[in-house]
CSV table of C-alpha atoms and ligand atoms in Angstrom, one decimal:
chain,number,residue,atom,x,y,z
A,1,MET,CA,-4.4,1.3,3.5
A,2,SER,CA,-4.8,4.6,1.7
A,3,ALA,CA,-7.0,4.4,-1.4
A,4,LEU,CA,-7.0,7.0,-4.1
A,5,LEU,CA,-9.4,7.4,-6.9
A,6,LEU,CA,-8.4,9.6,-9.9
A,7,THR,CA,-11.5,10.4,-11.8
A,8,ASN,CA,-12.8,12.8,-14.6
A,9,ILE,CA,-9.9,11.9,-16.8
A,10,ALA,CA,-10.5,12.9,-20.5
A,11,GLN,CA,-7.7,10.5,-21.7
A,12,LEU,CA,-6.0,7.9,-19.6
A,13,LEU,CA,-2.8,6.6,-21.3
A,14,THR,CA,-2.4,3.1,-19.8
A,15,LEU,CA,0.5,1.9,-22.0
A,16,ARG,CA,-0.8,-1.5,-21.0
A,17,GLY,CA,0.3,-4.9,-22.4
A,18,SER,CA,4.1,-4.6,-22.8
A,19,HIS,CA,5.7,-7.9,-22.2
A,20,ALA,CA,8.9,-6.9,-23.8
A,21,PRO,CA,10.5,-3.5,-24.6
A,22,ARG,CA,8.5,-1.7,-27.2
A,23,ARG,CA,9.8,-1.6,-30.8
A,24,GLY,CA,8.6,-0.2,-34.1
A,25,HIS,CA,4.8,0.2,-34.3
A,26,GLU,CA,4.4,-0.9,-30.7
A,27,LEU,CA,5.8,2.5,-29.6
A,28,ARG,CA,2.6,4.1,-31.0
A,29,ALA,CA,0.1,2.1,-28.8
A,30,LEU,CA,-0.8,4.1,-25.8
A,31,GLY,CA,-3.8,2.1,-24.7
A,32,ILE,CA,-6.0,5.1,-24.3
A,33,ILE,CA,-9.3,5.0,-22.2
A,34,GLU,CA,-11.5,8.0,-22.5
A,35,ASP,CA,-13.6,9.4,-19.7
A,36,ALA,CA,-11.6,7.2,-17.3
A,37,ALA,CA,-10.7,6.6,-13.7
A,38,VAL,CA,-7.9,4.9,-11.9
A,39,LEU,CA,-8.0,3.5,-8.4
A,40,SER,CA,-4.9,2.8,-6.3
A,41,VAL,CA,-4.8,1.1,-2.9
A,42,GLY,CA,-1.7,0.8,-0.7
A,43,GLY,CA,0.6,2.2,-3.4
A,44,LYS,CA,-0.6,-0.2,-6.2
A,45,VAL,CA,-3.0,0.2,-9.1
A,46,VAL,CA,-6.1,-1.8,-8.3
A,47,SER,CA,-8.4,-0.9,-11.2
A,48,VAL,CA,-8.3,1.0,-14.4
A,49,GLY,CA,-11.3,1.6,-16.6
A,50,SER,CA,-14.1,3.9,-17.5
A,51,ARG,CA,-15.5,6.3,-14.9
A,52,LYS,CA,-18.7,4.2,-14.8
A,53,ASP,CA,-16.7,1.0,-14.0
A,54,ALA,CA,-14.8,2.7,-11.3
A,55,ALA,CA,-18.0,3.9,-9.6
A,56,ARG,CA,-19.1,0.2,-9.3
A,57,ASP,CA,-15.8,-0.9,-7.7
A,58,ALA,CA,-16.2,-2.2,-4.2
A,59,TRP,CA,-13.4,0.0,-2.9
A,60,VAL,CA,-15.0,3.1,-4.1
A,61,LYS,CA,-18.1,2.5,-2.0
A,62,LYS,CA,-15.9,2.7,1.1
A,63,ALA,CA,-15.7,6.0,2.8
A,64,GLU,CA,-11.9,6.3,3.1
A,65,VAL,CA,-11.3,6.6,-0.6
A,66,LEU,CA,-9.8,10.0,-1.5
A,67,GLU,CA,-11.3,11.2,-4.8
A,68,ILE,CA,-9.3,13.5,-7.0
A,69,ASP,CA,-11.1,15.3,-9.9
A,70,CYS,CA,-8.6,15.5,-12.8
A,71,ARG,CA,-10.8,18.2,-14.4
A,72,ASN,CA,-11.1,16.4,-17.8
A,73,GLY,CA,-7.3,16.3,-18.1
A,74,VAL,CA,-4.8,13.6,-19.2
A,75,VAL,CA,-3.4,11.0,-16.9
A,76,MET,CA,-0.4,8.9,-17.9
A,77,PRO,CA,2.2,6.7,-16.2
A,78,GLY,CA,4.7,8.9,-14.4
A,79,PHE,CA,7.8,9.5,-16.5
A,80,VAL,CA,10.7,7.1,-16.0
A,81,ASP,CA,13.8,9.3,-16.4
A,82,ALA,CA,16.4,6.6,-16.9
A,83,HIS,CA,19.5,8.8,-17.3
A,84,THR,CA,20.3,11.7,-14.8
A,85,HIS,CA,23.4,13.0,-13.0
A,86,PRO,CA,21.9,14.8,-10.0
A,87,ALA,CA,24.9,14.4,-7.6
A,88,PHE,CA,26.4,17.9,-8.1
A,89,VAL,CA,26.6,21.1,-6.1
A,90,SER,CA,26.6,24.1,-8.4
A,91,PRO,CA,25.4,25.2,-11.9
A,92,ARG,CA,28.2,25.5,-14.4
A,93,LEU,CA,27.7,29.2,-15.4
A,94,VAL,CA,31.3,29.7,-16.6
A,95,ASP,CA,30.7,26.9,-19.2
A,96,PHE,CA,27.3,28.5,-20.1
A,97,GLU,CA,28.8,32.0,-20.7
A,98,LYS,CA,32.0,30.8,-22.4
A,99,ARG,CA,30.1,28.5,-24.7
A,100,ILE,CA,27.8,31.4,-25.8
A,101,GLU,CA,31.0,33.3,-26.6
A,102,GLY,CA,32.1,30.4,-28.7
A,103,ALA,CA,34.9,29.2,-26.4
A,104,THR,CA,36.3,25.7,-26.9
A,105,TYR,CA,36.3,22.9,-24.4
A,106,GLU,CA,39.9,23.7,-23.5
A,107,GLU,CA,39.2,27.4,-23.1
A,108,ILE,CA,36.2,26.6,-20.8
A,109,ALA,CA,38.5,24.4,-18.7
A,110,ALA,CA,41.2,27.1,-18.5
A,111,ALA,CA,38.6,29.6,-17.3
A,112,GLY,CA,37.8,27.3,-14.3
A,113,GLY,CA,34.7,25.7,-15.8
A,114,GLY,CA,34.1,22.2,-17.2
A,115,ILE,CA,33.7,18.9,-15.3
A,116,ARG,CA,36.7,19.7,-13.0
A,117,SER,CA,34.6,22.4,-11.3
A,118,SER,CA,31.8,19.9,-10.6
A,119,ILE,CA,34.4,17.5,-9.2
A,120,SER,CA,35.9,19.9,-6.8
A,121,GLY,CA,32.4,21.0,-5.8
A,122,VAL,CA,31.4,17.4,-4.9
A,123,ARG,CA,34.7,16.6,-3.2
A,124,GLU,CA,34.4,19.7,-0.9
A,125,ALA,CA,30.7,19.3,-0.2
A,126,LYS,CA,29.3,17.8,3.0
A,127,LYS,CA,27.1,14.8,2.3
A,128,THR,CA,24.1,16.6,3.8
A,129,GLU,CA,24.6,19.5,1.4
A,130,LEU,CA,24.7,17.1,-1.6
A,131,THR,CA,21.7,15.3,-0.3
A,132,ALA,CA,19.7,18.5,-0.1
A,133,LYS,CA,20.6,19.4,-3.7
A,134,ILE,CA,19.5,16.0,-4.9
A,135,VAL,CA,16.2,16.2,-3.0
A,136,SER,CA,15.5,19.6,-4.5
A,137,ALA,CA,16.1,18.1,-8.0
A,138,LEU,CA,13.9,15.2,-7.3
A,139,ASN,CA,11.1,17.5,-6.2
A,140,GLN,CA,11.4,19.6,-9.4
A,141,MET,CA,11.3,16.4,-11.4
A,142,SER,CA,8.1,15.2,-9.9
A,143,ALA,CA,6.6,18.6,-10.3
A,144,GLN,CA,6.9,17.9,-14.1
A,145,GLY,CA,5.6,14.4,-14.0
A,146,THR,CA,8.6,12.2,-13.3
A,147,THR,CA,8.1,9.5,-10.7
A,148,THR,CA,11.1,7.2,-11.3
A,149,VAL,CA,14.6,8.5,-11.7
A,150,GLU,CA,17.9,6.8,-12.4
A,151,ALA,CA,20.6,8.8,-10.5
A,152,LYS,CA,24.3,8.5,-11.3
A,153,SER,CA,27.2,9.4,-9.2
A,154,GLY,CA,30.2,10.5,-11.2
A,155,TYR,CA,31.4,14.0,-10.1
A,156,GLY,CA,33.4,12.7,-7.1
A,157,LEU,CA,35.8,10.4,-9.0
A,158,SER,CA,37.6,9.2,-5.9
A,159,LEU,CA,36.7,6.2,-3.8
A,160,GLU,CA,35.5,8.3,-1.0
A,161,SER,CA,33.6,10.9,-2.9
A,162,GLU,CA,31.8,8.4,-5.2
A,163,ILE,CA,30.6,6.6,-2.1
A,164,LYS,CA,29.6,9.9,-0.6
A,165,SER,CA,27.6,10.7,-3.8
A,166,LEU,CA,25.9,7.4,-3.8
A,167,GLU,CA,25.0,7.7,-0.1
A,168,ALA,CA,23.6,11.2,-0.8
A,169,ILE,CA,21.5,9.7,-3.6
A,170,ARG,CA,20.3,7.0,-1.1
A,171,ASP,CA,19.5,9.6,1.6
A,172,ALA,CA,17.7,11.8,-0.9
A,173,ALA,CA,15.6,8.9,-2.2
A,174,ARG,CA,14.4,8.4,1.4
A,175,GLN,CA,13.0,11.9,1.4
A,176,TRP,CA,11.1,11.6,-1.9
A,177,PRO,CA,8.0,9.4,-2.4
A,178,GLY,CA,9.1,8.4,-5.9
A,179,THR,CA,11.6,5.7,-6.9
A,180,VAL,CA,15.3,6.2,-7.3
A,181,VAL,CA,17.6,3.8,-9.1
A,182,PRO,CA,21.3,4.6,-8.1
A,183,THR,CA,24.1,4.0,-10.6
A,184,LEU,CA,27.8,4.1,-10.0
A,185,LEU,CA,29.5,6.2,-12.7
A,186,GLY,CA,33.0,6.1,-11.2
A,187,ALA,CA,34.3,5.8,-14.8
A,188,HIS,CA,33.0,9.2,-15.9
A,189,ILE,CA,36.3,10.8,-16.8
A,190,VAL,CA,39.9,10.2,-15.6
A,191,PRO,CA,40.2,12.6,-12.6
A,192,PRO,CA,42.9,15.3,-12.8
A,193,GLU,CA,45.2,13.6,-10.2
A,194,PHE,CA,45.3,10.5,-12.4
A,195,LYS,CA,46.3,12.5,-15.6
A,196,ASP,CA,48.4,10.2,-17.8
A,197,ARG,CA,47.7,7.4,-15.4
A,198,ALA,CA,44.3,6.3,-16.7
A,199,GLU,CA,45.2,2.6,-16.3
A,200,GLU,CA,45.8,3.1,-12.6
A,201,TYR,CA,42.5,4.8,-12.2
A,202,VAL,CA,40.6,2.0,-14.1
A,203,ARG,CA,42.3,-0.5,-11.8
A,204,MET,CA,41.1,1.5,-8.7
A,205,VAL,CA,37.6,1.6,-10.1
A,206,CYS,CA,37.6,-2.1,-10.8
A,207,GLU,CA,39.4,-3.4,-7.8
A,208,GLU,CA,38.3,-1.0,-5.1
A,209,MET,CA,35.4,1.2,-6.1
A,210,ILE,CA,33.1,-1.4,-7.7
A,211,PRO,CA,33.6,-4.0,-5.0
A,212,GLN,CA,33.0,-1.6,-2.1
A,213,VAL,CA,29.9,0.0,-3.7
A,214,ALA,CA,28.6,-3.5,-4.4
A,215,LYS,CA,29.3,-4.6,-0.9
A,216,LYS,CA,27.5,-1.6,0.6
A,217,LYS,CA,24.6,-2.1,-1.8
A,218,LEU,CA,24.8,1.5,-2.9
A,219,ALA,CA,24.2,1.0,-6.6
A,220,GLU,CA,21.9,-1.0,-8.8
A,221,PHE,CA,23.9,-0.4,-12.0
A,222,VAL,CA,27.4,0.5,-13.1
A,223,ASP,CA,27.9,2.9,-16.0
A,224,VAL,CA,31.0,3.9,-18.0
A,225,PHE,CA,31.7,6.8,-20.3
A,226,CYS,CA,33.1,5.0,-23.3
A,227,GLU,CA,34.7,7.8,-25.4
A,228,ARG,CA,38.1,8.8,-26.8
A,229,SER,CA,38.3,11.6,-24.2
A,230,ALA,CA,37.2,9.4,-21.3
A,231,PHE,CA,37.6,5.6,-21.4
A,232,SER,CA,38.7,3.4,-24.3
A,233,VAL,CA,36.6,0.4,-25.4
A,234,GLU,CA,39.1,-1.9,-23.8
A,235,GLN,CA,39.1,0.0,-20.5
A,236,SER,CA,35.3,0.1,-20.6
A,237,GLU,CA,35.2,-3.7,-21.0
A,238,ARG,CA,37.2,-4.0,-17.8
A,239,VAL,CA,34.9,-1.8,-15.9
A,240,LEU,CA,31.8,-3.6,-17.1
A,241,GLU,CA,33.4,-7.0,-16.4
A,242,ALA,CA,34.2,-6.0,-12.9
A,243,ALA,CA,30.6,-4.8,-12.4
A,244,LEU,CA,29.2,-8.1,-13.5
A,245,LYS,CA,31.7,-10.0,-11.4
A,246,HIS,CA,30.3,-8.1,-8.4
A,247,GLY,CA,26.7,-8.7,-9.3
A,248,LEU,CA,25.9,-5.3,-10.8
A,249,PRO,CA,24.3,-5.0,-14.3
A,250,VAL,CA,25.6,-2.4,-16.6
A,251,ARG,CA,24.8,0.5,-18.9
A,252,ALA,CA,27.1,2.8,-20.9
A,253,HIS,CA,27.5,6.3,-22.4
A,254,VAL,CA,28.4,5.5,-26.0
A,255,TRP,CA,28.8,7.2,-29.4
A,256,GLN,CA,28.2,10.6,-27.9
A,257,LEU,CA,31.2,12.5,-29.4
A,258,SER,CA,32.8,10.0,-31.8
A,259,PRO,CA,32.2,6.8,-33.7
A,260,ALA,CA,33.6,3.6,-32.2
A,261,LYS,CA,33.4,-0.2,-32.8
A,262,LEU,CA,31.6,-1.4,-29.7
A,263,ASP,CA,30.6,-5.0,-30.7
A,264,SER,CA,32.7,-6.3,-27.8
A,265,LEU,CA,30.5,-4.6,-25.2
A,266,TYR,CA,27.4,-6.6,-26.0
A,267,ARG,CA,28.7,-9.6,-24.2
A,268,PHE,CA,28.1,-7.7,-20.9
A,269,LYS,CA,24.4,-7.6,-21.8
A,270,PRO,CA,24.1,-3.8,-21.2
A,271,ALA,CA,20.7,-2.7,-20.0
A,272,SER,CA,21.1,0.5,-22.0
A,273,PHE,CA,23.4,2.3,-24.4
A,274,ASP,CA,22.9,6.1,-24.0
A,275,HIS,CA,23.4,9.1,-26.3
A,276,LEU,CA,24.2,7.4,-29.6
A,277,ASP,CA,24.8,10.6,-31.7
A,278,CYS,CA,27.7,9.1,-33.7
A,279,MET,CA,26.6,5.6,-34.3
A,280,SER,CA,26.8,4.2,-37.9
A,281,ASP,CA,24.0,2.4,-39.8
A,282,GLY,CA,25.8,-0.8,-39.0
A,283,ASP,CA,25.7,0.0,-35.3
A,284,VAL,CA,22.0,0.8,-35.6
A,285,ALA,CA,21.4,-2.6,-37.2
A,286,MET,CA,23.4,-4.4,-34.6
A,287,LEU,CA,21.9,-2.7,-31.6
A,288,SER,CA,18.4,-3.3,-32.9
A,289,LYS,CA,18.9,-7.0,-32.7
A,290,THR,CA,19.8,-6.9,-29.0
A,291,ASP,CA,17.9,-6.4,-25.8
A,292,THR,CA,19.9,-3.3,-25.0
A,293,ILE,CA,17.7,-0.2,-24.8
A,294,ALA,CA,18.7,2.8,-27.0
A,295,THR,CA,18.3,5.8,-24.6
A,296,LEU,CA,18.3,9.1,-26.3
A,297,VAL,CA,19.0,12.4,-24.4
A,298,PRO,CA,18.2,15.3,-26.8
A,299,GLY,CA,18.5,17.8,-24.0
A,300,ALA,CA,22.2,17.7,-24.2
A,301,ASN,CA,22.2,18.3,-28.0
A,302,PHE,CA,19.8,21.2,-27.4
A,303,PHE,CA,21.8,22.9,-24.7
A,304,LEU,CA,25.1,22.5,-26.5
A,305,GLY,CA,23.5,24.1,-29.5
A,306,LEU,CA,24.2,21.1,-31.8
A,307,LYS,CA,22.5,20.9,-35.2
A,308,GLU,CA,22.6,17.1,-35.2
A,309,TYR,CA,20.5,14.9,-33.0
A,310,PRO,CA,20.7,11.1,-32.4
A,311,PRO,CA,19.2,9.0,-35.2
A,312,ALA,CA,15.9,8.2,-33.6
A,313,ARG,CA,14.0,7.4,-36.8
A,314,LYS,CA,16.6,5.0,-38.0
A,315,LEU,CA,16.6,3.3,-34.6
A,316,ILE,CA,12.9,3.0,-34.5
A,317,GLU,CA,12.6,1.8,-38.1
A,318,ALA,CA,15.4,-0.8,-37.5
A,319,GLY,CA,13.4,-2.1,-34.5
A,320,ALA,CA,15.5,-0.8,-31.7
A,321,ALA,CA,13.8,-0.3,-28.3
A,322,VAL,CA,14.2,3.5,-27.9
A,323,ALA,CA,13.9,5.3,-24.5
A,324,LEU,CA,14.0,9.0,-23.7
A,325,ALA,CA,15.7,10.7,-20.7
A,326,SER,CA,16.6,14.1,-19.5
A,327,ASP,CA,20.3,13.6,-18.9
A,328,PHE,CA,19.9,16.2,-16.1
A,329,ASN,CA,23.5,17.4,-15.4
A,330,PRO,CA,25.2,20.7,-14.7
A,331,GLY,CA,27.4,20.8,-17.8
A,332,THR,CA,25.4,19.8,-20.8
A,333,SER,CA,21.7,19.3,-19.9
A,334,PRO,CA,20.6,21.3,-16.9
A,335,THR,CA,16.9,20.4,-17.2
A,336,VAL,CA,14.7,18.1,-15.1
A,337,SER,CA,11.9,18.4,-17.6
A,338,MET,CA,10.7,15.2,-19.3
A,339,PRO,CA,8.0,17.1,-21.2
A,340,PHE,CA,10.7,19.2,-22.7
A,341,ALA,CA,12.6,16.0,-23.7
A,342,LEU,CA,9.4,14.9,-25.4
A,343,SER,CA,9.2,18.3,-27.3
A,344,LEU,CA,12.7,17.8,-28.5
A,345,ALA,CA,12.1,14.2,-29.5
A,346,CYS,CA,9.1,15.3,-31.6
A,347,THR,CA,10.6,18.5,-33.2
A,348,GLN,CA,14.2,17.6,-33.5
A,349,MET,CA,14.3,13.8,-33.8
A,350,LYS,CA,10.9,13.5,-35.6
A,351,MET,CA,9.4,11.0,-33.2
A,352,SER,CA,5.7,11.1,-32.9
A,353,ALA,CA,4.1,12.1,-29.6
A,354,GLU,CA,3.0,8.5,-29.1
A,355,GLU,CA,6.6,7.2,-29.7
A,356,ALA,CA,8.0,9.8,-27.4
A,357,ILE,CA,5.6,9.0,-24.6
A,358,SER,CA,6.3,5.2,-24.8
A,359,ALA,CA,10.0,5.9,-24.9
A,360,ALA,CA,9.7,8.1,-21.8
A,361,THR,CA,7.7,5.7,-19.7
A,362,ILE,CA,7.5,1.9,-20.4
A,363,ASN,CA,10.8,1.7,-22.3
A,364,GLY,CA,12.6,3.7,-19.7
A,365,ALA,CA,11.2,1.2,-17.2
A,366,TRP,CA,12.6,-1.6,-19.3
A,367,SER,CA,16.0,0.0,-19.4
A,368,LEU,CA,16.0,0.1,-15.6
A,369,ARG,CA,14.7,-3.5,-15.6
A,370,MET,CA,11.7,-2.5,-13.6
A,371,ALA,CA,9.0,-2.9,-16.3
A,372,GLU,CA,7.1,-5.4,-14.1
A,373,ARG,CA,6.4,-2.5,-11.7
A,374,LYS,CA,6.8,0.7,-13.6
A,375,GLY,CA,6.0,2.5,-16.9
A,376,SER,CA,2.3,1.6,-17.4
A,377,ILE,CA,-1.0,1.9,-15.6
A,378,GLU,CA,-2.2,-1.7,-15.0
A,379,PRO,CA,-3.6,-3.5,-12.0
A,380,GLY,CA,-0.8,-4.8,-9.7
A,381,LYS,CA,1.7,-2.2,-10.8
A,382,ASP,CA,3.1,0.6,-8.7
A,383,ALA,CA,0.7,3.6,-8.5
A,384,ASP,CA,3.0,6.1,-10.4
A,385,LEU,CA,0.8,8.5,-12.3
A,386,ALA,CA,1.2,12.0,-13.8
A,387,ILE,CA,-1.8,14.3,-14.2
A,388,PHE,CA,-1.7,17.0,-16.9
A,389,GLY,CA,-4.0,20.0,-17.3
A,390,VAL,CA,-4.5,19.4,-21.0
A,391,ARG,CA,-7.3,17.7,-23.0
A,392,ASP,CA,-5.2,15.8,-25.5
A,393,TYR,CA,-1.9,14.0,-24.8
A,394,ARG,CA,-0.3,15.6,-27.8
A,395,GLU,CA,-0.4,18.9,-26.0
A,396,ILE,CA,2.3,17.6,-23.6
A,397,PRO,CA,5.1,17.9,-26.1
A,398,TYR,CA,3.3,20.7,-28.0
A,399,TRP,CA,3.4,23.3,-25.2
A,400,PHE,CA,7.2,23.3,-25.1
A,401,GLY,CA,8.7,25.0,-22.1
A,402,CYS,CA,5.3,25.2,-20.5
A,403,GLU,CA,4.5,23.4,-17.3
A,404,THR,CA,1.4,21.5,-18.0
A,405,CYS,CA,1.8,18.9,-15.3
A,406,SER,CA,-0.6,19.5,-12.4
A,407,GLY,CA,0.5,16.8,-10.1
A,408,VAL,CA,1.7,13.2,-9.6
A,409,VAL,CA,1.0,10.1,-7.7
A,410,MET,CA,4.2,8.4,-6.5
A,411,ASN,CA,3.9,4.9,-5.1
A,412,GLY,CA,0.3,5.8,-4.2
A,413,GLU,CA,1.2,9.2,-2.6
A,414,LEU,CA,-0.5,12.2,-4.2
A,415,ARG,CA,1.4,15.4,-4.7
A,416,LEU,CA,-0.5,18.2,-6.5
A,417,ASN,CA,1.4,21.3,-7.8
A,418,ALA,CA,0.5,24.6,-6.2
B,501,ZN,ZN1,25.0,11.2,-19.0
């Protein structure tokens, strides 16, 4: 069994002791140990403590321990990026340029951009090509400290190409030492060939796509884009109901572009509601009383040049369990950087550095229902660690756009950045 000792850590953020998703003041408790060390054996954290304690550990006396000097830096749980769309082929540069020129959504689509271009890219791509793109994204993510990634399909939007996307996610996950949680987002938008036949598409998703994906065990969650321009509340209910019927828990894109009354969705016990830009105070109060995690993705607001961001402070003050994610996707958030998401959380949504770090680690893990294994550094948990070349954890969001991550440990496997 491979043993790894990370030592000479100025600040070790353990985020220990979360027996439920973190809310309110709990988001500020990072469980910091100074002058620390972490020992992992066989992919699991074995001991966490001061450097002196580590030196006394029986394992450390054995010759086969690989010792890594963290050079008086910060070590924290690897980021749990609980909302990404990596199954696409090409960047959307038409969207990018047209949006700079002030074009509308319709004008972008007319110029050959928009989600349609991603759909045709995925449909035409070979599975191996898609897999290679996803592996490349996963490697870029881990270079910036991410060790667990939720990865959605959703640019194929046919039975065949959604299955191809999920198989590509599975194949990519096998080539990356971190952990990937696949999600079926067959209900992303109504694909062009079903224009004016949305009902028929929803029926296909519920009666063919979800059952086949469940049978092939290609996804761990089902997601739906509940929005006027995508799927109605009633259609979303049917998608979520079909998912549960086939044993798949659910999450949803909600309140991104417009307000909506979503009380009826809570009966599906969604693991997470994501985006939340347009939620009302009443929605905040209601969400805060549930176990559904509030996942915020400020990268999308930033890239679209929006002045408004989701109501993070209201959510935290109301007691909602807030998570942060990159929303990596080619249209609205082409970034793999969780440190940048933290910077946006702090500067645009007025979250403290501590709140942002909890949201991007342990609460992300809760939203993926893997908090028993991920999101904190505690004995028995998976050895998923991120090493930063800074002295103080607040520097991680402070140095925005800078790459301060110097390496990660993913399920016990060390990968240092060049
Ligand atoms: Zn999304």
